[in-house]
């Protein structure tokens, strides 16, 4: 179907604006927020035979999910067996018990684990959403009981964006710094082929094919149509919604919710200056992306000092949270941290905007790199996953200033792995050095002086670290001591420790790292059906939450890749099941005329 585009609205079901949709009658489910959680909820509702409406306050779909790797941590699906993983609900529950403990209710974790395989099967059997598991993709706490090295992390299969037709431009673009050549998405395999293209015919053919495809794409599109990671997941969900004629309203805000004894019966929405009140027979699902861009909640809930940078998408302002709080919904308080974190570096773009680049796995734990505080000393195991790494930065800062911290690499490490936005290879560094994103020096002492830290302390820190690199044992922080660190954060071709390599080859380089919140861990407390709860523990019938609007079942911990998207998809599935059950049982109010 053809997308309708004007200044106020884009819909995928029909050429209706808000007034026309309002005239079309009531809805069984109104979903607010068109990230992966909300799109999944609307899709599950349509698959269940319900009548959904999907509302998004920005002009794109995908939210922060479109920026992400698109990984979903969902144990014990059929994909686990396909990669030879030995998994079970009991094994996954044991792992979460050790990783999360009492920082989230175990009943919520068990509900997630029980429904996960069903949610994935429903998506793959009845929509365009397809996942795959890698042969090696470890849990982050791979040393704990119940951990696995593969099978739990599901990635969205790559997608040809041309299949979306006119809807392609509705998919939120990835972070520009994660693309090359004006919007071409690449993965780690692609980067390795580009670097080896001059030495390998196979790599040359792979690279040439990508470049040719991208050149053709740019003749008719603003960016490449070869979608991967979170963009692939978003596009697959969007195509599935289109096929089921699910109405989507963009540039639309919810301004009021009226509840009655059996749940929300009316939702007032505004789009382009037009206000309408819609009836909702079954339930409203909140999937707006969390509190992180809400000015007051950000100040109240985030650690102090409040992080300057959030690499998430712009839509999650918490506007709906204020309405839901007035109706009795409450935030959880039992989690370890209110947000999920990643270290980020920042750079001013040519258009004046600030690029906020998350440092996930490609540099911090690789050989030839080290992270130090403003005294020139290490304070963390650099090969930890991004969440505990940043927590360590926040914990260390009051003791010895560590914000910003400095990620340092020698010439060989930069050439082989890159450093933040700076890509691997020999060329392309000059602009980063000129604008100060990348600091370069011929000696460690000179680098320390440029960074404003003690030359003697930095030199001694690197000398000690280089000793560890030669023996393969980090006596200070245990870098490279777990399977996750060696397989994911390190370079398995390097020995004796894939995460440890001496910094010896001049010149030396550094980028500044800051804490960045990548999602909300604190959200609305729900029961096992994703229905919101009041302070006294009673259900607020008809109000549901999923994604980062829902209090995380991980309790502010980060046990594996995709622990936000996995529960987001599964609890969207659970919420829709409960709504359908309530409608079938007649436990909802009669729709208002």
mmCIF file of N, CA and C in Angstrom, residues 230-287:
data_model
loop_
_atom_site.group_PDB
_atom_site.id
_atom_site.type_symbol
_atom_site.label_atom_id
_atom_site.label_comp_id
_atom_site.label_asym_id
_atom_site.label_seq_id
_atom_site.Cartn_x
_atom_site.Cartn_y
_atom_site.Cartn_z
ATOM 1 N N UNK A 230 19.129 -3.161 14.036
ATOM 2 C CA UNK A 230 17.856 -2.593 14.451
ATOM 3 C C UNK A 230 17.038 -2.036 13.309
ATOM 4 N N UNK A 231 17.701 -1.558 12.263
ATOM 5 C CA UNK A 231 16.966 -1.092 11.088
ATOM 6 C C UNK A 231 16.243 -2.240 10.394
ATOM 7 N N UNK A 232 16.865 -3.402 10.348
ATOM 8 C CA UNK A 232 16.229 -4.574 9.735
ATOM 9 C C UNK A 232 15.007 -5.000 10.537
ATOM 10 N N UNK A 233 15.129 -5.009 11.871
ATOM 11 C CA UNK A 233 13.995 -5.386 12.710
ATOM 12 C C UNK A 233 12.842 -4.401 12.524
ATOM 13 N N UNK A 234 13.152 -3.113 12.533
ATOM 14 C CA UNK A 234 12.124 -2.087 12.346
ATOM 15 C C UNK A 234 11.425 -2.255 11.002
ATOM 16 N N UNK A 235 12.198 -2.461 9.951
ATOM 17 C CA UNK A 235 11.619 -2.591 8.612
ATOM 18 C C UNK A 235 10.742 -3.835 8.506
ATOM 19 N N UNK A 236 11.173 -4.923 9.095
ATOM 20 C CA UNK A 236 10.381 -6.155 9.049
ATOM 21 C C UNK A 236 9.060 -5.972 9.798
ATOM 22 N N UNK A 237 9.104 -5.305 10.929
ATOM 23 C CA UNK A 237 7.871 -5.032 11.662
ATOM 24 C C UNK A 237 6.953 -4.107 10.860
ATOM 25 N N UNK A 238 7.529 -3.093 10.236
ATOM 26 C CA UNK A 238 6.730 -2.139 9.469
ATOM 27 C C UNK A 238 6.039 -2.826 8.288
ATOM 28 N N UNK A 239 6.765 -3.671 7.575
ATOM 29 C CA UNK A 239 6.169 -4.384 6.455
ATOM 30 C C UNK A 239 5.046 -5.302 6.932
ATOM 31 N N UNK A 240 5.229 -5.922 8.079
ATOM 32 C CA UNK A 240 4.201 -6.805 8.634
ATOM 33 C C UNK A 240 2.961 -6.018 9.028
ATOM 34 N N UNK A 241 3.145 -4.835 9.601
ATOM 35 C CA UNK A 241 2.010 -3.982 9.953
ATOM 36 C C UNK A 241 1.264 -3.521 8.703
ATOM 37 N N UNK A 242 2.020 -3.194 7.665
ATOM 38 C CA UNK A 242 1.383 -2.783 6.413
ATOM 39 C C UNK A 242 0.521 -3.908 5.852
ATOM 40 N N UNK A 243 1.049 -5.118 5.853
ATOM 41 C CA UNK A 243 0.308 -6.241 5.279
ATOM 42 C C UNK A 243 -0.991 -6.519 6.035
ATOM 43 N N UNK A 244 -1.020 -6.176 7.320
ATOM 44 C CA UNK A 244 -2.231 -6.406 8.127
ATOM 45 C C UNK A 244 -3.069 -5.131 8.268
ATOM 46 N N UNK A 245 -2.706 -4.107 7.491
ATOM 47 C CA UNK A 245 -3.487 -2.861 7.442
ATOM 48 C C UNK A 245 -3.676 -2.244 8.819
ATOM 49 N N UNK A 246 -2.609 -2.256 9.620
ATOM 50 C CA UNK A 246 -2.664 -1.636 10.944
ATOM 51 C C UNK A 246 -2.474 -0.131 10.788
ATOM 52 N N UNK A 247 -3.421 0.679 11.257
ATOM 53 C CA UNK A 247 -3.263 2.133 11.118
ATOM 54 C C UNK A 247 -2.171 2.667 12.041
ATOM 55 N N UNK A 248 -1.342 3.507 11.480
ATOM 56 C CA UNK A 248 -0.244 4.152 12.205
ATOM 57 C C UNK A 248 -0.385 5.656 12.052
ATOM 58 N N UNK A 249 -0.431 6.363 13.161
ATOM 59 C CA UNK A 249 -0.463 7.824 13.143
ATOM 60 C C UNK A 249 0.881 8.351 13.628
ATOM 61 N N UNK A 250 1.553 9.121 12.796
ATOM 62 C CA UNK A 250 2.808 9.756 13.181
ATOM 63 C C UNK A 250 2.548 11.203 13.583
ATOM 64 N N UNK A 251 3.556 11.818 14.196
ATOM 65 C CA UNK A 251 3.434 13.213 14.660
ATOM 66 C C UNK A 251 2.196 13.395 15.524
ATOM 67 N N UNK A 252 1.941 12.430 16.367
ATOM 68 C CA UNK A 252 0.704 12.401 17.148
ATOM 69 C C UNK A 252 1.025 12.200 18.624
ATOM 70 N N UNK A 253 0.384 12.976 19.487
ATOM 71 C CA UNK A 253 0.601 12.890 20.932
ATOM 72 C C UNK A 253 -0.689 12.524 21.644
ATOM 73 N N UNK A 254 -0.554 11.815 22.737
ATOM 74 C CA UNK A 254 -1.682 11.527 23.617
ATOM 75 C C UNK A 254 -1.719 12.616 24.678
ATOM 76 N N UNK A 255 -2.872 13.252 24.838
ATOM 77 C CA UNK A 255 -2.985 14.357 25.785
ATOM 78 C C UNK A 255 -3.894 14.056 26.965
ATOM 79 N N UNK A 256 -4.697 13.000 26.871
ATOM 80 C CA UNK A 256 -5.579 12.652 27.989
ATOM 81 C C UNK A 256 -5.999 11.192 27.868
ATOM 82 N N UNK A 257 -6.186 10.565 29.036
ATOM 83 C CA UNK A 257 -6.707 9.199 29.106
ATOM 84 C C UNK A 257 -7.830 9.204 30.134
ATOM 85 N N UNK A 258 -9.009 8.767 29.728
ATOM 86 C CA UNK A 258 -10.137 8.684 30.660
ATOM 87 C C UNK A 258 -10.400 7.220 30.975
ATOM 88 N N UNK A 259 -10.380 6.878 32.250
ATOM 89 C CA UNK A 259 -10.603 5.494 32.656
ATOM 90 C C UNK A 259 -11.969 5.338 33.297
ATOM 91 N N UNK A 260 -12.480 4.133 33.189
ATOM 92 C CA UNK A 260 -13.688 3.759 33.911
ATOM 93 C C UNK A 260 -13.376 2.499 34.701
ATOM 94 N N UNK A 261 -14.366 1.925 35.343
ATOM 95 C CA UNK A 261 -14.117 0.814 36.250
ATOM 96 C C UNK A 261 -13.372 -0.329 35.582
ATOM 97 N N UNK A 262 -13.642 -0.592 34.327
ATOM 98 C CA UNK A 262 -13.022 -1.736 33.677
ATOM 99 C C UNK A 262 -11.919 -1.345 32.697
ATOM 100 N N UNK A 263 -11.359 -0.161 32.828
ATOM 101 C CA UNK A 263 -10.192 0.165 32.028
ATOM 102 C C UNK A 263 -10.338 1.446 31.247
ATOM 103 N N UNK A 264 -9.277 1.825 30.536
ATOM 104 C CA UNK A 264 -9.342 3.069 29.770
ATOM 105 C C UNK A 264 -10.352 2.936 28.645
ATOM 106 N N UNK A 265 -11.258 3.864 28.568
ATOM 107 C CA UNK A 265 -12.282 3.797 27.546
ATOM 108 C C UNK A 265 -12.106 4.872 26.495
ATOM 109 N N UNK A 266 -11.370 5.924 26.820
ATOM 110 C CA UNK A 266 -11.170 6.974 25.823
ATOM 111 C C UNK A 266 -9.762 7.532 25.920
ATOM 112 N N UNK A 267 -9.206 7.827 24.766
ATOM 113 C CA UNK A 267 -7.852 8.369 24.665
ATOM 114 C C UNK A 267 -7.923 9.583 23.749
ATOM 115 N N UNK A 268 -7.480 10.736 24.246
ATOM 116 C CA UNK A 268 -7.482 11.959 23.441
ATOM 117 C C UNK A 268 -6.107 12.137 22.808
ATOM 118 N N UNK A 269 -6.099 12.321 21.499
ATOM 119 C CA UNK A 269 -4.835 12.474 20.788
ATOM 120 C C UNK A 269 -4.881 13.731 19.934
ATOM 121 N N UNK A 270 -3.691 14.286 19.685
ATOM 122 C CA UNK A 270 -3.568 15.524 18.918
ATOM 123 C C UNK A 270 -2.562 15.299 17.804
ATOM 124 N N UNK A 271 -2.915 15.765 16.614
ATOM 125 C CA UNK A 271 -2.031 15.641 15.454
ATOM 126 C C UNK A 271 -2.234 16.844 14.556
ATOM 127 N N UNK A 272 -1.186 17.606 14.357
ATOM 128 C CA UNK A 272 -1.277 18.741 13.455
ATOM 129 C C UNK A 272 -2.343 19.742 13.828
ATOM 130 N N UNK A 273 -2.549 19.942 15.126
ATOM 131 C CA UNK A 273 -3.557 20.884 15.571
ATOM 132 C C UNK A 273 -4.956 20.322 15.638
ATOM 133 N N UNK A 274 -5.141 19.087 15.205
ATOM 134 C CA UNK A 274 -6.444 18.424 15.249
ATOM 135 C C UNK A 274 -6.511 17.552 16.495
ATOM 136 N N UNK A 275 -7.574 17.675 17.270
ATOM 137 C CA UNK A 275 -7.767 16.889 18.485
ATOM 138 C C UNK A 275 -8.962 15.961 18.299
ATOM 139 N N UNK A 276 -8.775 14.692 18.677
ATOM 140 C CA UNK A 276 -9.856 13.721 18.624
ATOM 141 C C UNK A 276 -9.797 12.839 19.862
ATOM 142 N N UNK A 277 -10.940 12.383 20.298
ATOM 143 C CA UNK A 277 -11.017 11.411 21.385
ATOM 144 C C UNK A 277 -11.478 10.079 20.805
ATOM 145 N N UNK A 278 -10.646 9.056 20.990
ATOM 146 C CA UNK A 278 -10.910 7.732 20.453
ATOM 147 C C UNK A 278 -11.316 6.793 21.577
ATOM 148 N N UNK A 279 -12.198 5.864 21.265
ATOM 149 C CA UNK A 279 -12.587 4.868 22.261
ATOM 150 C C UNK A 279 -11.698 3.641 22.143
ATOM 151 N N UNK A 280 -11.464 3.014 23.284
ATOM 152 C CA UNK A 280 -10.566 1.863 23.347
ATOM 153 C C UNK A 280 -11.229 0.773 24.178
ATOM 154 N N UNK A 281 -11.601 -0.320 23.544
ATOM 155 C CA UNK A 281 -12.381 -1.356 24.206
ATOM 156 C C UNK A 281 -11.547 -2.241 25.117
ATOM 157 N N UNK A 282 -10.305 -2.534 24.714
ATOM 158 C CA UNK A 282 -9.527 -3.515 25.458
ATOM 159 C C UNK A 282 -8.464 -2.923 26.359
ATOM 160 N N UNK A 283 -7.524 -2.164 25.807
ATOM 161 C CA UNK A 283 -6.465 -1.631 26.635
ATOM 162 C C UNK A 283 -5.537 -0.704 25.888
ATOM 163 N N UNK A 284 -4.850 0.113 26.645
ATOM 164 C CA UNK A 284 -3.810 0.986 26.121
ATOM 165 C C UNK A 284 -2.464 0.408 26.531
ATOM 166 N N UNK A 285 -1.560 0.266 25.565
ATOM 167 C CA UNK A 285 -0.222 -0.256 25.841
ATOM 168 C C UNK A 285 0.775 0.883 25.693
ATOM 169 N N UNK A 286 1.462 1.187 26.768
ATOM 170 C CA UNK A 286 2.476 2.241 26.767
ATOM 171 C C UNK A 286 3.818 1.653 26.366
ATOM 172 N N UNK A 287 4.371 2.154 25.266
ATOM 173 C CA UNK A 287 5.659 1.676 24.759
ATOM 174 C C UNK A 287 6.439 2.848 24.186
#
